[in-house]
Amino acid sequence: MPSGKICGLTVKDVRFPTSLEQHGSDAMHTDPDYSAAYVIIETDSGMRGFGLTFTVGRGTEIVVCAVEALRPLVLGKSLDEITADFRSFYRLLTSDGQMRWVGPEKGVIHLATAAVLNAVWDLWARAEGKEPEKLVSCIDFRYISDALTEEEALDILHKGQEGKQQREEDMLREGYPAYTTSCAWLGYTDQQLTQLCSKALADGWTAFKVKVGAELDDDIRRCRLIRQMIGPEKFLMIDANQRWDVGEAVAWVTHLSEFQPLWVEEPTSPDDILGHAHISKALAPLGIGVASGEQCHNRVMFKQFLQASALQFVQIDSCRVGSVNENLAILIMASKFNVPVCPHAGGVGLCELVQHLILFDYICVSTSLDKRMCEYVDHLHEHFKNPTLIRNAHYMPPVVPGFSSEMVESSVDKHTYPHGEVWRSMNQL
Ligand SMILES: C[C@H](O)[C@@H](O)CC(=O)C(=O)O
Ligand SMILES: [Mg+2]
């Protein structure tokens, strides 16, 4: 069916009051209300694409404004026209001569770009069969060609075609390995942590992430509790959400090294590439890697993190950078530098979207599961039409065409800020 021209773009400010129960809390985001700028694009032939970007409450209205500002660049284009030269469409959004000043390719405007492009990919994902050449033509190599050329990217994707069918079958049977962050948000009590951890163990989880960084004594107590419960073999990861200076990070994590974390996540400012390199070097003898990416602006930053050996785990995010286009570049660069990708997920909708990217990474790019797993957080999936399916701590591949980004209409209505039922009733309290 011809896709027609894009004739409508709607954006909604959807917020969930997760801070009430401290879901999602960490050392820097103590009261997150998981939220989304949720985009619906419509074509004049009646097709719809759904996209979103993730936020944590206040400020979502600014992302909504930024999406509105991008609208004129999208309206009137047809899907065929966009996908015939997706690289140029990507540049149209990210390099607009006036709007790039409020980025470029970072911050609010890039979150908005992610939401819009995620909707375009959702629309496109309904059509099947994207060959390596087509995928590479979606990537903007500007600013990364010194680390990855178009030819190298194509070569990596061509190599990824070998054994593809077997890997697809493996995924359909076993799913993609996941880890959980749901047991140990920073605001949870020890009792909650114990209960959730024993339930997760019973459900078959083998890797657990703990929030750290506010008080060292609390971190020691909580990590000890979890390590005792999960035993020496299972994986434990710690996440500081950018709380420390570089030296402080090394000292703090050294104190926690007895609990053998596989990685420390976002130990310091997400912009500090050389700082991460220093921390990586200092922690390597302790067998602890450094992970980051959920607040990494774009492919250019990832390139430098990789060039500087500043990360041992790349955490792509489906809604932070420029959608599939930019994540393709990051996945392929990570493969070239031989650094495993372990995506950031959770939030609202992040698991739904990123599962597509990590399955693609395994099937077509890295072709390996070594040191790889995808984050899972057990909140808010009921608000999606095709929620993630977890079986025995593995993501089972989605079977419905699209980016799994469509939300349940009544959920959107109820949670639209500030006039949806949920927010109106809370404001009356
Ligand atoms: C504010 C978010 O919940 C953040 O803590 C998520 C995160 O760092 C993670 O899942 O990793
Ligand atoms: Mg994190």
GROMACS .gro file of C-alpha atoms and ligand atoms in nm:
model
  441
    1MET     CA    1   0.000   0.000   0.000
    2PRO     CA    2   0.145   0.344  -0.089
    3SER     CA    3   0.230   0.525   0.234
    4GLY     CA    4   0.106   0.868   0.123
    5LYS     CA    5   0.224   1.202   0.254
    6ILE     CA    6   0.258   1.288   0.622
    7CYS     CA    7  -0.035   1.520   0.686
    8GLY     CA    8  -0.050   1.524   1.065
    9LEU     CA    9   0.185   1.525   1.363
   10THR     CA   10   0.050   1.524   1.716
   11VAL     CA   11   0.261   1.538   2.031
   12LYS     CA   12   0.145   1.472   2.386
   13ASP     CA   13   0.297   1.528   2.727
   14VAL     CA   14   0.236   1.198   2.906
   15ARG     CA   15   0.347   1.157   3.266
   16PHE     CA   16   0.324   0.878   3.522
   17PRO     CA   17   0.353   0.963   3.892
   18THR     CA   18   0.624   0.704   3.963
   19SER     CA   19   0.796   0.930   4.217
   20LEU     CA   20   0.516   0.855   4.464
   21GLU     CA   21   0.665   0.511   4.519
   22GLN     CA   22   1.025   0.599   4.442
   23HIS     CA   23   1.032   0.383   4.131
   24GLY     CA   24   1.320   0.493   3.912
   25SER     CA   25   1.501   0.688   4.185
   26ASP     CA   26   1.876   0.723   4.188
   27ALA     CA   27   2.147   0.938   4.342
   28MET     CA   28   2.074   1.233   4.110
   29HIS     CA   29   1.708   1.184   4.013
   30THR     CA   30   1.547   1.146   4.351
   31ASP     CA   31   1.183   1.193   4.245
   32PRO     CA   32   1.141   1.089   3.880
   33ASP     CA   33   0.796   1.085   3.725
   34TYR     CA   34   0.853   0.864   3.424
   35SER     CA   35   0.722   1.059   3.124
   36ALA     CA   36   0.723   1.074   2.748
   37ALA     CA   37   0.683   1.324   2.471
   38TYR     CA   38   0.464   1.095   2.263
   39VAL     CA   39   0.439   1.158   1.890
   40ILE     CA   40   0.182   1.029   1.640
   41ILE     CA   41   0.234   1.093   1.270
   42GLU     CA   42  -0.039   1.030   1.017
   43THR     CA   43  -0.029   0.998   0.642
   44ASP     CA   44  -0.304   1.096   0.402
   45SER     CA   45  -0.333   0.727   0.308
   46GLY     CA   46  -0.442   0.649   0.664
   47MET     CA   47  -0.120   0.502   0.805
   48ARG     CA   48   0.008   0.598   1.148
   49GLY     CA   49   0.349   0.586   1.313
   50PHE     CA   50   0.413   0.618   1.688
   51GLY     CA   51   0.726   0.748   1.852
   52LEU     CA   52   0.842   0.880   2.185
   53THR     CA   53   1.127   1.012   2.386
   54PHE     CA   54   1.171   0.953   2.757
   55THR     CA   55   1.188   1.222   3.025
   56VAL     CA   56   1.146   1.224   3.404
   57GLY     CA   57   0.867   1.477   3.464
   58ARG     CA   58   0.905   1.855   3.463
   59GLY     CA   59   1.058   1.970   3.137
   60THR     CA   60   0.856   1.734   2.920
   61GLU     CA   61   0.662   2.043   2.807
   62ILE     CA   62   0.989   2.184   2.666
   63VAL     CA   63   1.048   1.868   2.461
   64VAL     CA   64   0.688   1.894   2.337
   65CYS     CA   65   0.762   2.252   2.219
   66ALA     CA   66   1.074   2.130   2.040
   67VAL     CA   67   0.873   1.860   1.861
   68GLU     CA   68   0.626   2.129   1.754
   69ALA     CA   69   0.916   2.329   1.614
   70LEU     CA   70   1.021   2.031   1.400
   71ARG     CA   71   0.670   1.978   1.263
   72PRO     CA   72   0.706   2.195   0.947
   73LEU     CA   73   1.009   1.990   0.843
   74VAL     CA   74   0.806   1.670   0.850
   75LEU     CA   75   0.463   1.765   0.716
   76GLY     CA   76   0.414   1.708   0.345
   77LYS     CA   77   0.692   1.448   0.314
   78SER     CA   78   0.604   1.098   0.204
   79LEU     CA   79   0.753   0.791   0.371
   80ASP     CA   80   0.893   0.679   0.035
   81GLU     CA   81   1.060   1.015  -0.014
   82ILE     CA   82   1.210   1.002   0.338
   83THR     CA   83   1.336   0.645   0.317
   84ALA     CA   84   1.472   0.689  -0.037
   85ASP     CA   85   1.730   0.920   0.122
   86PHE     CA   86   1.691   0.887   0.497
   87ARG     CA   87   2.035   1.036   0.558
   88SER     CA   88   1.922   1.365   0.405
   89PHE     CA   89   1.600   1.364   0.606
   90TYR     CA   90   1.802   1.301   0.923
   91ARG     CA   91   2.019   1.600   0.834
   92LEU     CA   92   1.717   1.812   0.758
   93LEU     CA   93   1.601   1.764   1.118
   94THR     CA   94   1.940   1.779   1.288
   95SER     CA   95   2.109   2.047   1.079
   96ASP     CA   96   1.834   2.300   1.014
   97GLY     CA   97   2.019   2.628   0.966
   98GLN     CA   98   1.837   2.807   1.248
   99MET     CA   99   1.738   2.531   1.489
  100ARG     CA  100   2.077   2.363   1.506
  101TRP     CA  101   2.186   2.654   1.723
  102VAL     CA  102   1.981   2.510   2.010
  103GLY     CA  103   2.168   2.178   1.977
  104PRO     CA  104   2.332   2.074   1.763
  105GLU     CA  105   2.239   1.707   1.800
  106LYS     CA  106   2.214   1.727   2.177
  107GLY     CA  107   1.978   1.820   2.458
  108VAL     CA  108   1.608   1.895   2.419
  109ILE     CA  109   1.612   1.938   2.042
  110HIS     CA  110   1.780   1.599   1.997
  111LEU     CA  111   1.528   1.432   2.230
  112ALA     CA  112   1.257   1.582   2.008
  113THR     CA  113   1.435   1.454   1.696
  114ALA     CA  114   1.445   1.107   1.856
  115ALA     CA  115   1.069   1.113   1.921
  116VAL     CA  116   0.987   1.222   1.564
  117LEU     CA  117   1.229   0.982   1.396
  118ASN     CA  118   1.116   0.695   1.618
  119ALA     CA  119   0.765   0.756   1.480
  120VAL     CA  120   0.897   0.754   1.123
  121TRP     CA  121   1.082   0.426   1.189
  122ASP     CA  122   0.767   0.279   1.339
  123LEU     CA  123   0.584   0.368   1.020
  124TRP     CA  124   0.863   0.224   0.807
  125ALA     CA  125   0.911  -0.086   1.021
  126ARG     CA  126   0.579  -0.215   0.899
  127ALA     CA  127   0.742  -0.268   0.559
  128GLU     CA  128   0.991  -0.555   0.567
  129GLY     CA  129   1.337  -0.635   0.432
  130LYS     CA  130   1.608  -0.377   0.488
  131GLU     CA  131   1.935  -0.477   0.321
  132PRO     CA  132   2.277  -0.365   0.456
  133GLU     CA  133   2.307  -0.102   0.179
  134LYS     CA  134   1.971   0.047   0.270
  135LEU     CA  135   2.058   0.058   0.641
  136VAL     CA  136   2.395   0.220   0.581
  137SER     CA  137   2.224   0.482   0.367
  138CYS     CA  138   2.029   0.591   0.678
  139ILE     CA  139   2.344   0.680   0.872
  140ASP     CA  140   2.492   1.026   0.880
  141PHE     CA  141   2.868   0.963   0.874
  142ARG     CA  142   2.946   1.332   0.918
  143TYR     CA  143   3.181   1.368   1.218
  144ILE     CA  144   3.250   0.993   1.253
  145SER     CA  145   3.416   0.898   0.924
  146ASP     CA  146   3.760   0.923   1.088
  147ALA     CA  147   3.657   0.626   1.305
  148LEU     CA  148   3.413   0.441   1.079
  149THR     CA  149   3.378   0.477   0.705
  150GLU     CA  150   3.072   0.389   0.504
  151GLU     CA  151   3.265   0.101   0.344
  152GLU     CA  152   3.366  -0.038   0.685
  153ALA     CA  153   3.009  -0.017   0.808
  154LEU     CA  154   2.887  -0.201   0.502
  155ASP     CA  155   3.155  -0.464   0.546
  156ILE     CA  156   3.052  -0.522   0.911
  157LEU     CA  157   2.686  -0.556   0.808
  158HIS     CA  158   2.773  -0.792   0.521
  159LYS     CA  159   2.972  -1.012   0.759
  160GLY     CA  160   2.670  -1.004   0.991
  161GLN     CA  161   2.464  -1.176   0.722
  162GLU     CA  162   2.656  -1.501   0.777
  163GLY     CA  163   2.469  -1.727   1.019
  164LYS     CA  164   2.188  -1.472   1.048
  165GLN     CA  165   1.910  -1.725   1.014
  166GLN     CA  166   2.051  -1.942   1.292
  167ARG     CA  167   2.078  -1.644   1.524
  168GLU     CA  168   1.720  -1.542   1.442
  169GLU     CA  169   1.604  -1.891   1.532
  170ASP     CA  170   1.808  -1.881   1.856
  171MET     CA  171   1.641  -1.556   1.955
  172LEU     CA  172   1.293  -1.680   1.873
  173ARG     CA  173   1.356  -1.986   2.089
  174GLU     CA  174   1.562  -1.845   2.381
  175GLY     CA  175   1.525  -1.467   2.364
  176TYR     CA  176   1.788  -1.204   2.438
  177PRO     CA  177   1.950  -1.206   2.788
  178ALA     CA  178   1.828  -0.933   3.021
  179TYR     CA  179   1.920  -0.791   3.360
  180THR     CA  180   1.694  -0.622   3.612
  181THR     CA  181   1.717  -0.282   3.780
  182SER     CA  182   1.375  -0.311   3.944
  183CYS     CA  183   1.498  -0.449   4.278
  184ALA     CA  184   1.723  -0.172   4.396
  185TRP     CA  185   1.617   0.184   4.317
  186LEU     CA  186   1.785   0.425   4.554
  187GLY     CA  187   1.466   0.520   4.738
  188TYR     CA  188   1.368   0.160   4.816
  189THR     CA  189   1.401   0.031   5.173
  190ASP     CA  190   1.617  -0.270   5.257
  191GLN     CA  191   1.299  -0.466   5.315
  192GLN     CA  192   1.170  -0.382   4.964
  193LEU     CA  193   1.507  -0.466   4.821
  194THR     CA  194   1.513  -0.807   4.991
  195GLN     CA  195   1.158  -0.891   4.884
  196LEU     CA  196   1.208  -0.783   4.525
  197CYS     CA  197   1.542  -0.956   4.496
  198SER     CA  198   1.413  -1.290   4.625
  199LYS     CA  199   1.118  -1.268   4.386
  200ALA     CA  200   1.354  -1.186   4.097
  201LEU     CA  201   1.575  -1.483   4.186
  202ALA     CA  202   1.271  -1.709   4.190
  203ASP     CA  203   1.174  -1.570   3.847
  204GLY     CA  204   1.512  -1.670   3.704
  205TRP     CA  205   1.702  -1.339   3.697
  206THR     CA  206   2.079  -1.375   3.697
  207ALA     CA  207   2.200  -1.014   3.679
  208PHE     CA  208   2.104  -0.724   3.906
  209LYS     CA  209   2.176  -0.351   3.903
  210VAL     CA  210   2.193  -0.149   4.224
  211LYS     CA  211   2.173   0.229   4.251
  212VAL     CA  212   2.462   0.381   4.445
  213GLY     CA  213   2.634   0.713   4.502
  214ALA     CA  214   2.447   0.900   4.773
  215GLU     CA  215   2.598   0.753   5.095
  216LEU     CA  216   2.888   0.510   5.096
  217ASP     CA  217   2.770   0.325   5.408
  218ASP     CA  218   2.426   0.270   5.250
  219ASP     CA  219   2.591   0.145   4.931
  220ILE     CA  220   2.807  -0.101   5.123
  221ARG     CA  221   2.507  -0.231   5.316
  222ARG     CA  222   2.283  -0.263   5.009
  223CYS     CA  223   2.549  -0.421   4.788
  224ARG     CA  224   2.636  -0.667   5.065
  225LEU     CA  225   2.269  -0.757   5.104
  226ILE     CA  226   2.226  -0.822   4.733
  227ARG     CA  227   2.556  -1.005   4.688
  228GLN     CA  228   2.467  -1.234   4.980
  229MET     CA  229   2.129  -1.305   4.828
  230ILE     CA  230   2.246  -1.367   4.471
  231GLY     CA  231   2.569  -1.552   4.555
  232PRO     CA  232   2.912  -1.513   4.395
  233GLU     CA  233   2.828  -1.633   4.042
  234LYS     CA  234   2.548  -1.398   3.939
  235PHE     CA  235   2.620  -1.052   3.801
  236LEU     CA  236   2.593  -0.734   4.006
  237MET     CA  237   2.623  -0.391   3.846
  238ILE     CA  238   2.628  -0.052   4.019
  239ASP     CA  239   2.493   0.276   3.881
  240ALA     CA  240   2.593   0.617   4.021
  241ASN     CA  241   2.403   0.833   3.772
  242GLN     CA  242   2.686   1.089   3.742
  243ARG     CA  243   2.717   1.160   4.112
  244TRP     CA  244   3.097   1.175   4.153
  245ASP     CA  245   3.405   1.365   4.049
  246VAL     CA  246   3.668   1.152   3.878
  247GLY     CA  247   3.892   1.086   4.179
  248GLU     CA  248   3.592   1.036   4.406
  249ALA     CA  249   3.453   0.776   4.163
  250VAL     CA  250   3.772   0.571   4.174
  251ALA     CA  251   3.789   0.587   4.554
  252TRP     CA  252   3.418   0.509   4.607
  253VAL     CA  253   3.410   0.217   4.365
  254THR     CA  254   3.730   0.079   4.516
  255HIS     CA  255   3.539   0.060   4.846
  256LEU     CA  256   3.265  -0.136   4.671
  257SER     CA  257   3.502  -0.365   4.481
  258GLU     CA  258   3.466  -0.645   4.738
  259PHE     CA  259   3.114  -0.697   4.596
  260GLN     CA  260   3.264  -0.762   4.251
  261PRO     CA  261   3.051  -0.538   4.034
  262LEU     CA  262   3.078  -0.616   3.665
  263TRP     CA  263   3.055  -0.246   3.586
  264VAL     CA  264   3.009   0.095   3.739
  265GLU     CA  265   2.765   0.298   3.535
  266GLU     CA  266   2.782   0.674   3.480
  267PRO     CA  267   3.041   0.731   3.751
  268THR     CA  268   3.085   1.099   3.658
  269SER     CA  269   2.964   1.365   3.412
  270PRO     CA  270   2.842   1.192   3.096
  271ASP     CA  271   3.040   1.449   2.894
  272ASP     CA  272   3.376   1.375   3.054
  273ILE     CA  273   3.542   1.138   2.809
  274LEU     CA  274   3.893   1.164   2.952
  275GLY     CA  275   3.752   1.131   3.304
  276HIS     CA  276   3.588   0.803   3.206
  277ALA     CA  277   3.914   0.689   3.048
  278HIS     CA  278   4.095   0.763   3.374
  279ILE     CA  279   3.834   0.574   3.578
  280SER     CA  280   3.844   0.280   3.335
  281LYS     CA  281   4.220   0.255   3.370
  282ALA     CA  282   4.210   0.280   3.748
  283LEU     CA  283   3.937   0.017   3.788
  284ALA     CA  284   4.066  -0.233   3.533
  285PRO     CA  285   4.298  -0.407   3.784
  286LEU     CA  286   3.993  -0.461   4.009
  287GLY     CA  287   3.808  -0.631   3.723
  288ILE     CA  288   3.542  -0.356   3.713
  289GLY     CA  289   3.439  -0.203   3.380
  290VAL     CA  290   3.287   0.137   3.312
  291ALA     CA  291   2.948   0.166   3.139
  292SER     CA  292   2.776   0.476   3.005
  293GLY     CA  293   2.551   0.607   2.730
  294GLU     CA  294   2.202   0.679   2.861
  295GLN     CA  295   2.285   1.050   2.861
  296CYS     CA  296   2.548   1.048   2.588
  297HIS     CA  297   2.450   1.317   2.338
  298ASN     CA  298   2.526   1.160   2.005
  299ARG     CA  299   2.743   0.937   1.782
  300VAL     CA  300   3.029   1.188   1.797
  301MET     CA  301   3.061   1.148   2.173
  302PHE     CA  302   3.034   0.770   2.150
  303LYS     CA  303   3.308   0.777   1.887
  304GLN     CA  304   3.541   0.958   2.125
  305PHE     CA  305   3.453   0.734   2.423
  306LEU     CA  306   3.548   0.437   2.206
  307GLN     CA  307   3.862   0.596   2.066
  308ALA     CA  308   3.978   0.684   2.418
  309SER     CA  309   3.903   0.333   2.559
  310ALA     CA  310   3.687   0.517   2.812
  311LEU     CA  311   3.406   0.258   2.822
  312GLN     CA  312   3.399  -0.119   2.849
  313PHE     CA  313   3.020  -0.134   2.798
  314VAL     CA  314   2.827   0.085   2.554
  315GLN     CA  315   2.477   0.170   2.671
  316ILE     CA  316   2.274   0.283   2.374
  317ASP     CA  317   1.939   0.449   2.443
  318SER     CA  318   1.652   0.435   2.194
  319CYS     CA  319   1.524   0.783   2.276
  320ARG     CA  320   1.827   0.996   2.359
  321VAL     CA  321   2.008   1.006   2.023
  322GLY     CA  322   1.866   1.044   1.672
  323SER     CA  323   1.660   0.727   1.664
  324VAL     CA  324   1.754   0.415   1.470
  325ASN     CA  325   1.965   0.620   1.226
  326GLU     CA  326   2.213   0.730   1.490
  327ASN     CA  327   2.193   0.410   1.695
  328LEU     CA  328   2.291   0.212   1.386
  329ALA     CA  329   2.609   0.419   1.367
  330ILE     CA  330   2.680   0.358   1.736
  331LEU     CA  331   2.617  -0.018   1.718
  332ILE     CA  332   2.845  -0.054   1.418
  333MET     CA  333   3.118   0.160   1.578
  334ALA     CA  334   3.097  -0.047   1.899
  335SER     CA  335   3.137  -0.360   1.689
  336LYS     CA  336   3.442  -0.217   1.512
  337PHE     CA  337   3.600  -0.127   1.849
  338ASN     CA  338   3.497  -0.465   1.989
  339VAL     CA  339   3.312  -0.317   2.286
  340PRO     CA  340   2.991  -0.494   2.395
  341VAL     CA  341   2.660  -0.308   2.381
  342CYS     CA  342   2.433  -0.342   2.686
  343PRO     CA  343   2.146  -0.098   2.625
  344HIS     CA  344   1.986   0.135   2.872
  345ALA     CA  345   1.615   0.058   2.900
  346GLY     CA  346   1.340   0.097   3.157
  347GLY     CA  347   1.184   0.439   3.184
  348VAL     CA  348   0.858   0.439   2.995
  349GLY     CA  349   0.875   0.268   2.658
  350LEU     CA  350   1.252   0.232   2.649
  351CYS     CA  351   1.240  -0.149   2.684
  352GLU     CA  352   0.974  -0.168   2.412
  353LEU     CA  353   1.188   0.024   2.165
  354VAL     CA  354   1.540  -0.086   2.249
  355GLN     CA  355   1.465  -0.458   2.227
  356HIS     CA  356   1.447  -0.412   1.848
  357LEU     CA  357   1.790  -0.251   1.841
  358ILE     CA  358   1.964  -0.509   2.056
  359LEU     CA  359   1.811  -0.801   1.868
  360PHE     CA  360   1.934  -0.638   1.549
  361ASP     CA  361   2.278  -0.595   1.707
  362TYR     CA  362   2.302  -0.966   1.786
  363ILE     CA  363   2.151  -1.093   1.463
  364CYS     CA  364   2.322  -0.854   1.218
  365VAL     CA  365   2.609  -0.662   1.378
  366SER     CA  366   2.802  -0.801   1.676
  367THR     CA  367   2.676  -1.159   1.622
  368SER     CA  368   2.782  -1.229   1.983
  369LEU     CA  369   2.621  -1.256   2.325
  370ASP     CA  370   2.953  -1.244   2.508
  371LYS     CA  371   2.933  -0.993   2.800
  372ARG     CA  372   2.606  -0.866   2.656
  373MET     CA  373   2.267  -0.815   2.817
  374CYS     CA  374   1.987  -0.564   2.794
  375GLU     CA  375   1.842  -0.373   3.088
  376TYR     CA  376   1.486  -0.448   3.194
  377VAL     CA  377   1.271  -0.255   3.437
  378ASP     CA  378   0.931  -0.383   3.530
  379HIS     CA  379   0.722  -0.065   3.520
  380LEU     CA  380   0.454   0.082   3.292
  381HIS     CA  381   0.452  -0.186   3.022
  382GLU     CA  382   0.075  -0.217   3.052
  383HIS     CA  383   0.044   0.122   2.880
  384PHE     CA  384   0.173  -0.016   2.548
  385LYS     CA  385  -0.030  -0.196   2.285
  386ASN     CA  386   0.247  -0.453   2.233
  387PRO     CA  387   0.442  -0.465   2.558
  388THR     CA  388   0.775  -0.644   2.595
  389LEU     CA  389   0.756  -1.010   2.672
  390ILE     CA  390   1.010  -1.142   2.923
  391ARG     CA  391   1.054  -1.516   2.959
  392ASN     CA  392   1.306  -1.659   3.202
  393ALA     CA  393   1.494  -1.326   3.221
  394HIS     CA  394   1.516  -1.296   2.842
  395TYR     CA  395   1.348  -1.053   2.602
  396MET     CA  396   1.137  -1.257   2.361
  397PRO     CA  397   1.143  -1.105   2.010
  398PRO     CA  398   0.843  -0.887   1.928
  399VAL     CA  399   0.624  -1.039   1.658
  400VAL     CA  400   0.398  -0.748   1.566
  401PRO     CA  401   0.541  -0.526   1.287
  402GLY     CA  402   0.653  -0.179   1.396
  403PHE     CA  403   0.868  -0.034   1.675
  404SER     CA  404   0.636  -0.149   1.963
  405SER     CA  405   0.596   0.222   2.039
  406GLU     CA  406   0.220   0.259   2.020
  407MET     CA  407   0.061   0.340   2.355
  408VAL     CA  408  -0.284   0.244   2.477
  409GLU     CA  409  -0.509   0.539   2.397
  410SER     CA  410  -0.688   0.543   2.732
  411SER     CA  411  -0.351   0.541   2.915
  412VAL     CA  412  -0.238   0.842   2.713
  413ASP     CA  413  -0.561   1.027   2.787
  414LYS     CA  414  -0.549   0.954   3.159
  415HIS     CA  415  -0.184   1.048   3.197
  416THR     CA  416  -0.168   1.354   2.972
  417TYR     CA  417  -0.027   1.636   3.179
  418PRO     CA  418  -0.183   1.841   3.340
  419HIS     CA  419  -0.547   1.776   3.239
  420GLY     CA  420  -0.559   1.394   3.225
  421GLU     CA  421  -0.767   1.222   3.493
  422VAL     CA  422  -0.465   1.101   3.693
  423TRP     CA  423  -0.312   1.448   3.727
  424ARG     CA  424  -0.643   1.625   3.784
  425SER     CA  425  -0.727   1.393   4.072
  426MET     CA  426  -0.382   1.434   4.224
  427ASN     CA  427  -0.399   1.811   4.205
  428GLN     CA  428  -0.730   1.802   4.391
  429LEU     CA  429  -0.576   1.607   4.679
  430LIG     C1  430   1.595   0.829   3.651
  430LIG     C2  431   1.608   0.693   3.592
  430LIG     O1  432   1.524   0.602   3.658
  430LIG     C3  433   1.752   0.640   3.595
  430LIG     O2  434   1.789   0.612   3.728
  430LIG     C4  435   1.760   0.516   3.510
  430LIG     C5  436   1.895   0.456   3.500
  430LIG     O3  437   1.998   0.515   3.529
  430LIG     C6  438   1.907   0.318   3.451
  430LIG     O4  439   1.806   0.252   3.433
  430LIG     O5  440   2.021   0.277   3.430
  431MG      MG  441   2.172   0.415   3.449
   0.00000   0.00000   0.00000
